[in-house]
C-alpha cells in the first residue's frame, strides 16, 4: 500500500529541479480541505475512496481558475469524464487534518487531457500522488468531442507544453 512506483506524470514532472520545481509549484492549482469524521474509517484515517472525491474537487477548482465551471460545460452539452486513474498512497491522512490538493494539467490534446495531482499534509509532506486521464464527451450521446477552443487554449497554456 505505501510503496512508491513512478507513474507517467510523476516521471515527467519529477525531472524538474531547483528553480524549475518552483515554476512547477506555481503552475499547480491548490485546494485545502479539512478531514471530517465522514471522511474516515473506523481507525480514524481517510477511507481510500474518499481521495477520489478530493481529487475531483481539485480538478474542478483548476477549471474554475482558468475560467470554466461545470455548469458552463453542461450548458454547452459537454462533460468531462475520468478514463483512467493511477494512485500512489504514501501515508494516511487522519481526522481533523487539513490537506492540500494540488493539480497540474499536462498531455493536453483535442479530446483528452491528464492531470498530475498530489495530496499534501499541513507540513507539505506527500500523502498521495495521482495521474488522472480525462476525456471530453457530448452529454446527449456520450461520444468523444473536442474540448471547447477557449478552454483548450487555456489548458495548453497552463500545461506549458508538458
PDB file of C-alpha atoms in Angstrom, residues 4-161:
ATOM      1  CA  UNK A   4       6.058   4.174  -4.419  1.00  0.00           C
ATOM      2  CA  UNK A   5       6.281   3.429  -8.138  1.00  0.00           C
ATOM      3  CA  UNK A   6       6.759   6.300 -10.600  1.00  0.00           C
ATOM      4  CA  UNK A   7       3.756   6.940 -12.824  1.00  0.00           C
ATOM      5  CA  UNK A   8       3.967   8.680 -16.231  1.00  0.00           C
ATOM      6  CA  UNK A   9       3.210  12.152 -14.856  1.00  0.00           C
ATOM      7  CA  UNK A  10       5.455  11.666 -11.850  1.00  0.00           C
ATOM      8  CA  UNK A  11       8.306  10.665 -14.126  1.00  0.00           C
ATOM      9  CA  UNK A  12       7.753  13.728 -16.346  1.00  0.00           C
ATOM     10  CA  UNK A  13       7.280  16.251 -13.545  1.00  0.00           C
ATOM     11  CA  UNK A  14       9.794  14.860 -11.066  1.00  0.00           C
ATOM     12  CA  UNK A  15      12.572  15.601 -13.542  1.00  0.00           C
ATOM     13  CA  UNK A  16      12.168  19.265 -12.598  1.00  0.00           C
ATOM     14  CA  UNK A  17      14.677  20.521 -10.054  1.00  0.00           C
ATOM     15  CA  UNK A  18      15.646  23.788  -8.370  1.00  0.00           C
ATOM     16  CA  UNK A  19      14.026  26.851  -9.939  1.00  0.00           C
ATOM     17  CA  UNK A  20      12.098  24.607 -12.329  1.00  0.00           C
ATOM     18  CA  UNK A  21      10.443  22.962  -9.313  1.00  0.00           C
ATOM     19  CA  UNK A  22       9.272  26.395  -8.126  1.00  0.00           C
ATOM     20  CA  UNK A  23       7.836  27.023 -11.590  1.00  0.00           C
ATOM     21  CA  UNK A  24       6.004  23.692 -11.410  1.00  0.00           C
ATOM     22  CA  UNK A  25       4.593  24.602  -7.999  1.00  0.00           C
ATOM     23  CA  UNK A  26       3.320  27.944  -9.318  1.00  0.00           C
ATOM     24  CA  UNK A  27       1.618  26.158 -12.217  1.00  0.00           C
ATOM     25  CA  UNK A  28      -0.296  23.906  -9.831  1.00  0.00           C
ATOM     26  CA  UNK A  29      -3.778  24.754  -8.623  1.00  0.00           C
ATOM     27  CA  UNK A  30      -4.267  24.357  -4.873  1.00  0.00           C
ATOM     28  CA  UNK A  31      -7.269  23.481  -2.683  1.00  0.00           C
ATOM     29  CA  UNK A  32      -7.247  23.000   1.108  1.00  0.00           C
ATOM     30  CA  UNK A  33      -9.676  20.530   2.683  1.00  0.00           C
ATOM     31  CA  UNK A  34     -10.290  19.630   6.348  1.00  0.00           C
ATOM     32  CA  UNK A  35     -10.796  15.944   7.157  1.00  0.00           C
ATOM     33  CA  UNK A  36     -14.095  15.204   8.946  1.00  0.00           C
ATOM     34  CA  UNK A  37     -15.496  12.046  10.578  1.00  0.00           C
ATOM     35  CA  UNK A  38     -17.435  11.273   7.392  1.00  0.00           C
ATOM     36  CA  UNK A  39     -14.110  11.041   5.508  1.00  0.00           C
ATOM     37  CA  UNK A  40     -12.550   8.449   7.823  1.00  0.00           C
ATOM     38  CA  UNK A  41     -12.847   4.756   8.558  1.00  0.00           C
ATOM     39  CA  UNK A  42     -13.088   3.071  11.977  1.00  0.00           C
ATOM     40  CA  UNK A  43      -9.364   3.646  12.582  1.00  0.00           C
ATOM     41  CA  UNK A  44      -9.682   7.412  12.071  1.00  0.00           C
ATOM     42  CA  UNK A  45      -7.772   7.515   8.779  1.00  0.00           C
ATOM     43  CA  UNK A  46      -9.198   8.731   5.474  1.00  0.00           C
ATOM     44  CA  UNK A  47     -11.012   5.925   3.686  1.00  0.00           C
ATOM     45  CA  UNK A  48      -9.166   5.292   0.410  1.00  0.00           C
ATOM     46  CA  UNK A  49     -12.055   6.031  -1.977  1.00  0.00           C
ATOM     47  CA  UNK A  50     -12.547   9.475  -0.443  1.00  0.00           C
ATOM     48  CA  UNK A  51      -9.289  10.614  -2.007  1.00  0.00           C
ATOM     49  CA  UNK A  52     -11.033  10.325  -5.386  1.00  0.00           C
ATOM     50  CA  UNK A  53     -13.581  12.914  -4.197  1.00  0.00           C
ATOM     51  CA  UNK A  54     -10.814  15.224  -3.010  1.00  0.00           C
ATOM     52  CA  UNK A  55      -9.011  14.873  -6.357  1.00  0.00           C
ATOM     53  CA  UNK A  56     -12.261  15.625  -8.239  1.00  0.00           C
ATOM     54  CA  UNK A  57     -12.681  18.805  -6.221  1.00  0.00           C
ATOM     55  CA  UNK A  58      -9.110  19.782  -7.083  1.00  0.00           C
ATOM     56  CA  UNK A  59      -9.708  19.308 -10.819  1.00  0.00           C
ATOM     57  CA  UNK A  60     -12.975  21.247 -10.599  1.00  0.00           C
ATOM     58  CA  UNK A  61     -11.233  24.171  -8.878  1.00  0.00           C
ATOM     59  CA  UNK A  62      -8.486  24.050 -11.521  1.00  0.00           C
ATOM     60  CA  UNK A  63     -11.152  24.559 -14.215  1.00  0.00           C
ATOM     61  CA  UNK A  64     -12.645  27.470 -12.271  1.00  0.00           C
ATOM     62  CA  UNK A  65      -9.216  29.095 -12.038  1.00  0.00           C
ATOM     63  CA  UNK A  66      -8.840  29.030 -15.823  1.00  0.00           C
ATOM     64  CA  UNK A  67     -12.312  30.461 -16.374  1.00  0.00           C
ATOM     65  CA  UNK A  68     -14.683  27.488 -16.617  1.00  0.00           C
ATOM     66  CA  UNK A  69     -17.040  25.766 -14.254  1.00  0.00           C
ATOM     67  CA  UNK A  70     -19.017  22.550 -14.521  1.00  0.00           C
ATOM     68  CA  UNK A  71     -22.343  24.335 -15.108  1.00  0.00           C
ATOM     69  CA  UNK A  72     -20.886  26.203 -18.082  1.00  0.00           C
ATOM     70  CA  UNK A  73     -19.753  22.944 -19.630  1.00  0.00           C
ATOM     71  CA  UNK A  74     -23.155  21.311 -19.041  1.00  0.00           C
ATOM     72  CA  UNK A  75     -24.872  24.334 -20.606  1.00  0.00           C
ATOM     73  CA  UNK A  76     -22.763  23.614 -23.713  1.00  0.00           C
ATOM     74  CA  UNK A  77     -23.746  19.894 -23.639  1.00  0.00           C
ATOM     75  CA  UNK A  78     -20.219  18.841 -22.668  1.00  0.00           C
ATOM     76  CA  UNK A  79     -18.999  16.728 -19.783  1.00  0.00           C
ATOM     77  CA  UNK A  80     -15.556  15.642 -18.693  1.00  0.00           C
ATOM     78  CA  UNK A  81     -15.139  12.039 -17.616  1.00  0.00           C
ATOM     79  CA  UNK A  82     -12.306  10.177 -15.968  1.00  0.00           C
ATOM     80  CA  UNK A  83     -10.904   7.447 -18.206  1.00  0.00           C
ATOM     81  CA  UNK A  84      -8.017   6.215 -16.086  1.00  0.00           C
ATOM     82  CA  UNK A  85      -6.685   6.817 -12.567  1.00  0.00           C
ATOM     83  CA  UNK A  86      -3.401   5.718 -11.039  1.00  0.00           C
ATOM     84  CA  UNK A  87      -2.990   6.350  -7.300  1.00  0.00           C
ATOM     85  CA  UNK A  88       0.093   6.019  -5.148  1.00  0.00           C
ATOM     86  CA  UNK A  89      -0.781   6.041  -1.435  1.00  0.00           C
ATOM     87  CA  UNK A  90       2.241   7.240   0.524  1.00  0.00           C
ATOM     88  CA  UNK A  91       0.877   7.878   4.028  1.00  0.00           C
ATOM     89  CA  UNK A  92      -2.590   8.274   5.530  1.00  0.00           C
ATOM     90  CA  UNK A  93      -4.444  11.490   6.333  1.00  0.00           C
ATOM     91  CA  UNK A  94      -6.338  11.485   9.606  1.00  0.00           C
ATOM     92  CA  UNK A  95      -9.326  13.075  11.299  1.00  0.00           C
ATOM     93  CA  UNK A  96      -9.043  16.894  11.614  1.00  0.00           C
ATOM     94  CA  UNK A  97      -6.001  17.126   9.307  1.00  0.00           C
ATOM     95  CA  UNK A  98      -6.007  19.922   6.788  1.00  0.00           C
ATOM     96  CA  UNK A  99      -4.817  18.565   3.475  1.00  0.00           C
ATOM     97  CA  UNK A 100      -3.873  20.367   0.283  1.00  0.00           C
ATOM     98  CA  UNK A 101      -4.856  19.012  -3.126  1.00  0.00           C
ATOM     99  CA  UNK A 102      -2.558  20.264  -5.886  1.00  0.00           C
ATOM    100  CA  UNK A 103      -3.490  19.818  -9.525  1.00  0.00           C
ATOM    101  CA  UNK A 104      -1.389  20.269 -12.663  1.00  0.00           C
ATOM    102  CA  UNK A 105      -2.626  19.629 -16.193  1.00  0.00           C
ATOM    103  CA  UNK A 106      -0.443  18.013 -18.854  1.00  0.00           C
ATOM    104  CA  UNK A 107      -0.776  15.993 -22.055  1.00  0.00           C
ATOM    105  CA  UNK A 108      -3.490  18.272 -23.443  1.00  0.00           C
ATOM    106  CA  UNK A 109      -4.945  17.065 -26.747  1.00  0.00           C
ATOM    107  CA  UNK A 110      -8.143  17.933 -28.626  1.00  0.00           C
ATOM    108  CA  UNK A 111     -10.336  15.440 -26.732  1.00  0.00           C
ATOM    109  CA  UNK A 112      -8.223  14.151 -23.832  1.00  0.00           C
ATOM    110  CA  UNK A 113      -6.020  15.647 -21.149  1.00  0.00           C
ATOM    111  CA  UNK A 114      -4.331  14.427 -17.999  1.00  0.00           C
ATOM    112  CA  UNK A 115      -3.728  15.728 -14.516  1.00  0.00           C
ATOM    113  CA  UNK A 116      -0.879  15.118 -12.134  1.00  0.00           C
ATOM    114  CA  UNK A 117      -2.293  15.585  -8.644  1.00  0.00           C
ATOM    115  CA  UNK A 118      -0.822  15.333  -5.206  1.00  0.00           C
ATOM    116  CA  UNK A 119      -2.298  15.493  -1.738  1.00  0.00           C
ATOM    117  CA  UNK A 120      -0.080  17.045   0.934  1.00  0.00           C
ATOM    118  CA  UNK A 121      -0.364  17.232   4.704  1.00  0.00           C
ATOM    119  CA  UNK A 122      -0.093  20.512   6.636  1.00  0.00           C
ATOM    120  CA  UNK A 123       3.714  20.157   6.701  1.00  0.00           C
ATOM    121  CA  UNK A 124       3.874  19.811   2.909  1.00  0.00           C
ATOM    122  CA  UNK A 125       4.626  16.061   3.007  1.00  0.00           C
ATOM    123  CA  UNK A 126       3.042  13.931   0.294  1.00  0.00           C
ATOM    124  CA  UNK A 127       0.104  11.764   1.292  1.00  0.00           C
ATOM    125  CA  UNK A 128      -0.816  10.604  -2.198  1.00  0.00           C
ATOM    126  CA  UNK A 129       0.058  11.209  -5.854  1.00  0.00           C
ATOM    127  CA  UNK A 130      -2.284  10.596  -8.757  1.00  0.00           C
ATOM    128  CA  UNK A 131      -2.270  10.505 -12.541  1.00  0.00           C
ATOM    129  CA  UNK A 132      -5.747  11.076 -13.945  1.00  0.00           C
ATOM    130  CA  UNK A 133      -6.590  10.851 -17.654  1.00  0.00           C
ATOM    131  CA  UNK A 134      -9.791  12.648 -18.637  1.00  0.00           C
ATOM    132  CA  UNK A 135     -11.842  12.953 -21.795  1.00  0.00           C
ATOM    133  CA  UNK A 136     -14.458  15.275 -23.210  1.00  0.00           C
ATOM    134  CA  UNK A 137     -17.887  13.852 -24.175  1.00  0.00           C
ATOM    135  CA  UNK A 138     -21.125  15.197 -25.588  1.00  0.00           C
ATOM    136  CA  UNK A 139     -23.853  14.878 -22.962  1.00  0.00           C
ATOM    137  CA  UNK A 140     -26.589  13.666 -25.320  1.00  0.00           C
ATOM    138  CA  UNK A 141     -24.779  10.705 -26.936  1.00  0.00           C
ATOM    139  CA  UNK A 142     -21.738  10.232 -24.641  1.00  0.00           C
ATOM    140  CA  UNK A 143     -19.426  10.283 -27.680  1.00  0.00           C
ATOM    141  CA  UNK A 144     -15.993  11.925 -27.627  1.00  0.00           C
ATOM    142  CA  UNK A 145     -15.940  15.558 -28.689  1.00  0.00           C
ATOM    143  CA  UNK A 146     -13.345  18.315 -28.814  1.00  0.00           C
ATOM    144  CA  UNK A 147     -12.679  20.436 -25.772  1.00  0.00           C
ATOM    145  CA  UNK A 148     -14.078  23.943 -26.472  1.00  0.00           C
ATOM    146  CA  UNK A 149     -11.365  26.036 -28.175  1.00  0.00           C
ATOM    147  CA  UNK A 150     -11.113  28.736 -25.499  1.00  0.00           C
ATOM    148  CA  UNK A 151     -10.824  26.136 -22.745  1.00  0.00           C
ATOM    149  CA  UNK A 152      -8.371  24.037 -24.786  1.00  0.00           C
ATOM    150  CA  UNK A 153      -6.137  27.083 -25.258  1.00  0.00           C
ATOM    151  CA  UNK A 154      -6.226  27.854 -21.512  1.00  0.00           C
ATOM    152  CA  UNK A 155      -5.395  24.226 -20.724  1.00  0.00           C
ATOM    153  CA  UNK A 156      -2.487  24.210 -23.172  1.00  0.00           C
ATOM    154  CA  UNK A 157      -1.152  27.448 -21.720  1.00  0.00           C
ATOM    155  CA  UNK A 158      -1.326  26.026 -18.176  1.00  0.00           C
ATOM    156  CA  UNK A 159       0.402  22.804 -19.259  1.00  0.00           C
ATOM    157  CA  UNK A 160       3.434  24.691 -20.600  1.00  0.00           C
ATOM    158  CA  UNK A 161       3.850  22.076 -23.308  1.00  0.00           C
TER     159      UNK A 161
END
